[in-house]
Short mmCIF file of C-alpha atoms in Angstrom, two decimals:
data_model
loop_
_atom_site.label_atom_id
_atom_site.label_comp_id
_atom_site.label_asym_id
_atom_site.label_seq_id
_atom_site.Cartn_x
_atom_site.Cartn_y
_atom_site.Cartn_z
CA UNK A 968 0.00 0.00 0.00
CA UNK A 969 1.43 3.39 -0.99
CA UNK A 970 1.91 6.24 1.46
CA UNK A 971 -0.76 8.22 -0.40
CA UNK A 972 -3.24 5.35 -0.15
CA UNK A 973 -2.51 4.87 3.55
CA UNK A 974 -3.10 8.56 4.20
CA UNK A 975 -6.38 8.39 2.30
CA UNK A 976 -7.56 5.45 4.39
CA UNK A 977 -6.74 7.41 7.55
CA UNK A 978 -8.86 10.28 6.28
CA UNK A 979 -11.96 8.21 5.64
CA UNK A 980 -11.60 5.83 8.59
CA UNK A 981 -14.41 6.69 11.01
CA UNK A 982 -12.43 5.27 13.93
CA UNK A 983 -8.71 5.37 13.10
CA UNK A 984 -6.21 3.40 15.16
CA UNK A 985 -3.77 6.30 15.36
CA UNK A 986 -4.60 9.42 17.32
CA UNK A 987 -5.64 12.40 15.21
CA UNK A 988 -5.79 15.87 16.81
CA UNK A 989 -9.33 17.21 16.93
CA UNK A 990 -10.48 20.80 17.29
CA UNK A 991 -13.74 22.36 18.30
CA UNK A 992 -15.72 23.88 15.41
CA UNK A 993 -15.19 27.19 17.24
CA UNK A 994 -11.41 26.89 17.63
CA UNK A 995 -10.76 29.22 14.69
CA UNK A 996 -13.37 31.66 15.98
CA UNK A 997 -11.82 31.83 19.44
CA UNK A 998 -8.46 32.66 17.88
CA UNK A 999 -9.73 35.32 15.46
CA UNK A 1000 -12.76 36.78 17.26
CA UNK A 1001 -11.64 36.33 20.84
CA UNK A 1002 -13.38 35.05 23.95
CA UNK A 1003 -14.78 37.89 26.07
CA UNK A 1004 -14.18 37.10 29.72
CA UNK A 1005 -17.10 36.40 32.02
CA UNK A 1006 -17.48 39.22 34.53
CA UNK A 1007 -19.92 40.44 37.16
CA UNK A 1008 -21.53 42.53 34.43
CA UNK A 1009 -22.15 39.55 32.14
CA UNK A 1010 -25.88 39.02 31.78
CA UNK A 1011 -25.39 36.37 29.10
CA UNK A 1012 -22.79 33.63 29.35
CA UNK A 1013 -21.83 31.40 26.42
CA UNK A 1014 -20.33 27.97 26.94
CA UNK A 1015 -19.48 25.52 24.19
CA UNK A 1016 -19.91 21.86 25.04
CA UNK A 1017 -17.12 21.02 22.65
CA UNK A 1018 -16.41 17.58 21.22
CA UNK A 1019 -19.63 16.04 22.55
CA UNK A 1020 -20.96 12.88 20.91
CA UNK A 1021 -23.87 13.40 18.49
CA UNK A 1022 -25.75 10.38 17.13
CA UNK A 1023 -28.75 10.57 14.82
CA UNK A 1024 -31.16 7.62 15.07
CA UNK A 1025 -33.68 6.78 12.38
CA UNK A 1026 -36.26 4.01 12.40
CA UNK A 1027 -39.45 2.82 14.04
CA UNK A 1028 -40.16 4.41 17.40
CA UNK A 1029 -41.17 1.21 19.20
CA UNK A 1030 -38.05 -0.74 18.28
CA UNK A 1031 -35.68 2.18 18.86
CA UNK A 1032 -37.28 3.10 22.18
CA UNK A 1033 -36.72 -0.38 23.56
CA UNK A 1034 -33.07 -0.36 22.52
CA UNK A 1035 -32.40 3.15 23.81
CA UNK A 1036 -34.04 2.44 27.17
CA UNK A 1037 -31.93 -0.67 27.57
CA UNK A 1038 -28.69 1.16 26.78
CA UNK A 1039 -29.17 4.69 28.16
CA UNK A 1040 -31.90 4.10 30.70
CA UNK A 1041 -33.95 6.90 29.10
CA UNK A 1042 -36.65 6.43 26.49
CA UNK A 1043 -37.38 8.37 23.33
CA UNK A 1044 -39.43 11.56 23.80
CA UNK A 1045 -43.10 10.75 23.50
CA UNK A 1046 -44.20 14.02 21.91
CA UNK A 1047 -42.95 16.02 18.91
CA UNK A 1048 -40.47 18.84 19.53
CA UNK A 1049 -39.47 17.62 22.98
CA UNK A 1050 -36.35 16.18 24.57
CA UNK A 1051 -35.56 13.98 27.53
CA UNK A 1052 -32.45 13.99 29.72
CA UNK A 1053 -30.90 11.36 31.94
CA UNK A 1054 -30.51 11.96 35.68
CA UNK A 1055 -27.12 13.63 35.25
CA UNK A 1056 -28.38 15.99 32.56
CA UNK A 1057 -25.33 15.15 30.44
CA UNK A 1058 -27.15 12.86 28.01
CA UNK A 1059 -30.20 13.85 26.02
CA UNK A 1060 -32.52 12.51 23.33
CA UNK A 1061 -34.47 14.91 21.13
CA UNK A 1062 -37.36 14.33 18.75
CA UNK A 1063 -36.49 15.62 15.26
CA UNK A 1064 -39.22 13.99 13.17
CA UNK A 1065 -41.63 11.02 13.48
CA UNK A 1066 -38.78 8.59 12.74
CA UNK A 1067 -35.67 10.59 13.68
CA UNK A 1068 -34.01 11.48 17.01
CA UNK A 1069 -30.80 13.21 18.10
CA UNK A 1070 -28.80 11.71 20.95
CA UNK A 1071 -26.10 13.84 22.60
CA UNK A 1072 -23.65 12.32 25.09
CA UNK A 1073 -20.34 13.39 26.65
CA UNK A 1074 -17.43 13.24 24.23
CA UNK A 1075 -15.79 9.83 23.99
CA UNK A 1076 -18.97 7.86 24.69
CA UNK A 1077 -20.40 7.98 21.18
CA UNK A 1078 -18.54 5.02 19.66
CA UNK A 1079 -19.33 2.67 22.56
CA UNK A 1080 -22.94 3.89 22.56
CA UNK A 1081 -23.29 3.27 18.83
CA UNK A 1082 -21.87 -0.24 19.25
CA UNK A 1083 -24.25 -1.07 22.11
CA UNK A 1084 -27.25 0.29 20.24
CA UNK A 1085 -26.42 -1.76 17.16
CA UNK A 1086 -26.10 -4.86 19.30
CA UNK A 1087 -29.43 -4.13 20.98
CA UNK A 1088 -31.15 -3.51 17.65
CA UNK A 1089 -29.71 -6.60 16.01
CA UNK A 1090 -29.23 -7.08 12.29
CA UNK A 1091 -31.79 -4.97 10.43
CA UNK A 1092 -31.31 -7.03 7.29
CA UNK A 1093 -32.75 -10.06 9.04
CA UNK A 1094 -35.88 -8.41 10.43
CA UNK A 1095 -38.41 -6.50 8.39
CA UNK A 1096 -39.67 -4.67 11.46
CA UNK A 1097 -36.19 -3.60 12.54
CA UNK A 1098 -35.06 -1.24 9.79
CA UNK A 1099 -32.95 1.49 11.33
CA UNK A 1100 -29.95 3.76 10.83
CA UNK A 1101 -27.43 5.20 13.27
CA UNK A 1102 -25.31 8.11 12.04
CA UNK A 1103 -22.41 9.57 14.02
CA UNK A 1104 -22.60 13.33 13.38
CA UNK A 1105 -20.18 14.33 16.15
CA UNK A 1106 -17.59 15.89 13.86
CA UNK A 1107 -20.12 17.98 11.98
CA UNK A 1108 -21.94 19.64 14.87
CA UNK A 1109 -21.33 21.43 18.13
CA UNK A 1110 -23.47 22.58 21.04
CA UNK A 1111 -23.54 26.06 22.56
CA UNK A 1112 -25.15 26.80 25.92
CA UNK A 1113 -26.56 30.23 26.76
CA UNK A 1114 -27.34 31.22 30.34
CA UNK A 1115 -28.01 34.47 32.14
CA UNK A 1116 -31.03 36.69 32.72
CA UNK A 1117 -30.73 38.25 29.24
CA UNK A 1118 -30.28 35.01 27.29
CA UNK A 1119 -33.91 35.02 26.14
CA UNK A 1120 -33.61 38.63 24.96
CA UNK A 1121 -30.60 37.65 22.86
CA UNK A 1122 -32.61 34.84 21.32
CA UNK A 1123 -35.48 37.21 20.57
CA UNK A 1124 -33.08 39.31 18.49
CA UNK A 1125 -31.87 36.26 16.59
CA UNK A 1126 -34.81 33.98 15.78
CA UNK A 1127 -38.42 34.49 14.65
CA UNK A 1128 -39.48 31.53 16.80
CA UNK A 1129 -41.51 32.46 19.87
CA UNK A 1130 -39.28 31.90 22.91
CA UNK A 1131 -41.77 33.16 25.50
CA UNK A 1132 -41.93 30.66 28.40
CA UNK A 1133 -45.54 29.81 27.57
CA UNK A 1134 -44.62 28.97 23.96
CA UNK A 1135 -41.22 27.47 24.73
CA UNK A 1136 -41.38 25.59 28.05
CA UNK A 1137 -38.58 23.55 29.58
CA UNK A 1138 -38.12 20.32 27.66
CA UNK A 1139 -38.90 21.75 24.24
CA UNK A 1140 -36.57 21.60 21.23
CA UNK A 1141 -37.15 22.71 17.64
CA UNK A 1142 -35.35 23.14 14.35
CA UNK A 1143 -35.62 26.78 13.38
CA UNK A 1144 -34.00 29.78 11.72
CA UNK A 1145 -31.40 31.66 13.74
CA UNK A 1146 -29.64 34.66 12.20
CA UNK A 1147 -30.52 33.38 8.71
CA UNK A 1148 -28.98 29.96 9.47
CA UNK A 1149 -30.67 26.71 10.49
CA UNK A 1150 -30.03 25.15 13.87
CA UNK A 1151 -31.69 23.27 16.71
CA UNK A 1152 -32.89 25.42 19.60
CA UNK A 1153 -33.51 23.66 22.93
CA UNK A 1154 -34.43 24.50 26.49
CA UNK A 1155 -33.32 21.63 28.73
CA UNK A 1156 -33.65 23.57 32.01
CA UNK A 1157 -35.31 26.72 33.27
CA UNK A 1158 -32.09 28.73 33.14
CA UNK A 1159 -30.29 27.20 30.15
CA UNK A 1160 -30.82 27.36 26.40
CA UNK A 1161 -28.90 25.24 23.92
CA UNK A 1162 -28.04 25.72 20.26
CA UNK A 1163 -27.03 22.66 18.24
CA UNK A 1164 -25.39 23.94 15.08
CA UNK A 1165 -23.48 22.69 12.09
CA UNK A 1166 -19.73 23.11 11.88
CA UNK A 1167 -20.11 25.12 8.67
CA UNK A 1168 -22.26 27.72 10.48
CA UNK A 1169 -20.23 27.79 13.70
CA UNK A 1170 -18.00 30.81 13.08
CA UNK A 1171 -20.80 32.92 11.60
CA UNK A 1172 -23.17 32.18 14.47
CA UNK A 1173 -20.48 32.72 17.10
CA UNK A 1174 -19.78 36.18 15.69
CA UNK A 1175 -23.50 36.91 15.55
CA UNK A 1176 -24.02 35.90 19.18
CA UNK A 1177 -21.07 38.02 20.35
CA UNK A 1178 -22.48 41.02 18.51
CA UNK A 1179 -26.05 40.44 19.72
CA UNK A 1180 -24.82 39.94 23.27
CA UNK A 1181 -22.47 42.92 23.42
CA UNK A 1182 -25.04 45.12 25.14
CA UNK A 1183 -25.38 42.45 27.83
CA UNK A 1184 -21.59 42.22 28.40
CA UNK A 1185 -21.65 38.64 27.10
CA UNK A 1186 -18.87 36.43 28.41
CA UNK A 1187 -17.48 33.15 27.08
CA UNK A 1188 -16.51 30.43 29.53
CA UNK A 1189 -13.16 28.73 28.99
#
């Protein structure tokens, strides 16, 4: 095998044997746009949950729910546009469509989780009722948390979606427009909002949030 071919295999290998340095989708942004320090004046605080594991599940709800409960101990959300969290709050499952869900876990867990889910689901080719797909989207997405008493005001400047507490209660998550880009907007707790965004939009949205949050002395956690 030539050196060129070996390098190509390393590029396309989803789980290479050799260690490959990984960077947050916002690494370039931090270097070029800076990271405003969190201060007593900060009424919005941004925190990136960098390098988390993102898995997209597709298939029948009944079969997937049984597998997910057995592996994570948390079932699929029962209603559209909702999400469920485990007891620690570090792992979540969000409804994306009638046959699609997003699972987010701490970084490093995604490969083992995918393996366990596939084992629990069995071989889809041998069961007509068990058609499913598991896609590891970890490298293509990142998650930003927004907290602070002005976080909702920042969102109101950025998205046409109604983020009033009555329209957007805790446990809701939707795909929507944010600053002319598409992302997933979630509210896992009373005080925290989350943005799940694509790597290709990361720098643009980071700059937008810094600009929109300037009047609130936005700070970025290390």
